[in-house]
């Protein structure tokens, strides 16, 4: 009887250990597609400013009220998420109205400020340069056919003028055509040069430091799905990533995994590798901007995605474990 109890206890313990691994053994369609990314701010971001001279006065919005990186989210108790909305509210105020109460976000704190509008020749000026979105080119990591969702990029789309990437959450991904590649060097990172079409292939509904996530409306019916691997299944040695080096063609790019970092919490750079594919070496001289998100595959399983390149050797790259990417997708 004691022997049977011991066996039963062992089975229960093994089940507890195995269960988290099985959680990530899901079936996904690997990406590799080059995508154009448009991420919308949750307001209108101030990128710079200038002094306005009017009659005998000069107005400088940066003198005390505003700074580069401030995000305008309300004006006269009306929410604004785009330049168009901001402009319409000011136009509706007319030339007789010169001061507006605005709420800005600065370092995650909401502050009230006064926005002065100066009219001249029926045109108004605020002394501010603004934008309401950020754009870029990256690579799609996976499609999940069970719920029509995707993951891409593997890291945040950053804006150095913003205090927090949490202020960018929604957007759109588009088809992208790679026209050329600026090769990487030991002194500077290269990049894919691509034309972004107006064909929408998905909507972004979550953005964090480990990528962008959303729903897709793209036909993947002819693509082969692969299982995902847990961290424990990944090993040193040969693997490859999928990316576009020219046009729309997704290509296999051979790599050698040289180090696997032990991680029990979500972190960057779990996978270290070197590029061995001669085609990638010839065309890009290693890892370049725009390859971020390229799915890494080993033993016919998706194990992660390309995210970073070594600062002094473009042949050395880093990847995010797919396990972490799926975890962040769930949290989104």
JSON list of C-alpha atoms in Angstrom, two decimals, residues 14-28 144 146 226-233 266 301-302 322-331:
[
{"chain": "A", "resi": 14, "resn": "UNK", "atom": "CA", "xyz": [5.28, 15.14, -12.22]},
{"chain": "A", "resi": 15, "resn": "UNK", "atom": "CA", "xyz": [1.92, 16.45, -13.39]},
{"chain": "A", "resi": 16, "resn": "UNK", "atom": "CA", "xyz": [2.50, 19.70, -11.54]},
{"chain": "A", "resi": 17, "resn": "UNK", "atom": "CA", "xyz": [5.93, 20.07, -13.14]},
{"chain": "A", "resi": 18, "resn": "UNK", "atom": "CA", "xyz": [4.82, 19.16, -16.66]},
{"chain": "A", "resi": 19, "resn": "UNK", "atom": "CA", "xyz": [1.63, 21.20, -16.71]},
{"chain": "A", "resi": 20, "resn": "UNK", "atom": "CA", "xyz": [3.25, 24.67, -17.07]},
{"chain": "A", "resi": 21, "resn": "UNK", "atom": "CA", "xyz": [5.31, 23.39, -20.01]},
{"chain": "A", "resi": 22, "resn": "UNK", "atom": "CA", "xyz": [2.22, 21.99, -21.73]},
{"chain": "A", "resi": 23, "resn": "UNK", "atom": "CA", "xyz": [0.57, 25.38, -21.32]},
{"chain": "A", "resi": 24, "resn": "UNK", "atom": "CA", "xyz": [2.82, 26.81, -24.02]},
{"chain": "A", "resi": 25, "resn": "UNK", "atom": "CA", "xyz": [2.73, 23.86, -26.40]},
{"chain": "A", "resi": 26, "resn": "UNK", "atom": "CA", "xyz": [0.15, 25.47, -28.65]},
{"chain": "A", "resi": 27, "resn": "UNK", "atom": "CA", "xyz": [-0.15, 25.53, -32.40]},
{"chain": "A", "resi": 28, "resn": "UNK", "atom": "CA", "xyz": [0.72, 28.80, -34.16]},
{"chain": "A", "resi": 144, "resn": "UNK", "atom": "CA", "xyz": [-2.91, 32.31, -33.78]},
{"chain": "A", "resi": 146, "resn": "UNK", "atom": "CA", "xyz": [-7.75, 29.70, -32.92]},
{"chain": "A", "resi": 226, "resn": "UNK", "atom": "CA", "xyz": [3.96, 24.70, -35.82]},
{"chain": "A", "resi": 227, "resn": "UNK", "atom": "CA", "xyz": [4.01, 23.82, -32.15]},
{"chain": "A", "resi": 228, "resn": "UNK", "atom": "CA", "xyz": [5.61, 26.27, -29.73]},
{"chain": "A", "resi": 229, "resn": "UNK", "atom": "CA", "xyz": [8.46, 25.17, -27.48]},
{"chain": "A", "resi": 230, "resn": "UNK", "atom": "CA", "xyz": [8.89, 25.76, -23.76]},
{"chain": "A", "resi": 231, "resn": "UNK", "atom": "CA", "xyz": [12.15, 27.27, -22.55]},
{"chain": "A", "resi": 232, "resn": "UNK", "atom": "CA", "xyz": [13.27, 23.84, -21.29]},
{"chain": "A", "resi": 233, "resn": "UNK", "atom": "CA", "xyz": [12.98, 22.33, -24.78]},
{"chain": "A", "resi": 266, "resn": "UNK", "atom": "CA", "xyz": [9.79, 37.62, -18.28]},
{"chain": "A", "resi": 301, "resn": "UNK", "atom": "CA", "xyz": [8.99, 24.33, -33.24]},
{"chain": "A", "resi": 302, "resn": "UNK", "atom": "CA", "xyz": [8.68, 28.09, -32.69]},
{"chain": "A", "resi": 322, "resn": "UNK", "atom": "CA", "xyz": [8.19, 32.54, -27.30]},
{"chain": "A", "resi": 323, "resn": "UNK", "atom": "CA", "xyz": [6.96, 31.49, -23.85]},
{"chain": "A", "resi": 324, "resn": "UNK", "atom": "CA", "xyz": [7.36, 35.06, -22.62]},
{"chain": "A", "resi": 325, "resn": "UNK", "atom": "CA", "xyz": [5.75, 36.52, -25.74]},
{"chain": "A", "resi": 326, "resn": "UNK", "atom": "CA", "xyz": [2.68, 34.34, -25.26]},
{"chain": "A", "resi": 327, "resn": "UNK", "atom": "CA", "xyz": [2.50, 35.28, -21.59]},
{"chain": "A", "resi": 328, "resn": "UNK", "atom": "CA", "xyz": [2.49, 38.98, -22.47]},
{"chain": "A", "resi": 329, "resn": "UNK", "atom": "CA", "xyz": [-0.12, 38.32, -25.14]},
{"chain": "A", "resi": 330, "resn": "UNK", "atom": "CA", "xyz": [-2.41, 36.84, -22.48]},
{"chain": "A", "resi": 331, "resn": "UNK", "atom": "CA", "xyz": [-1.87, 39.84, -20.22]}
]
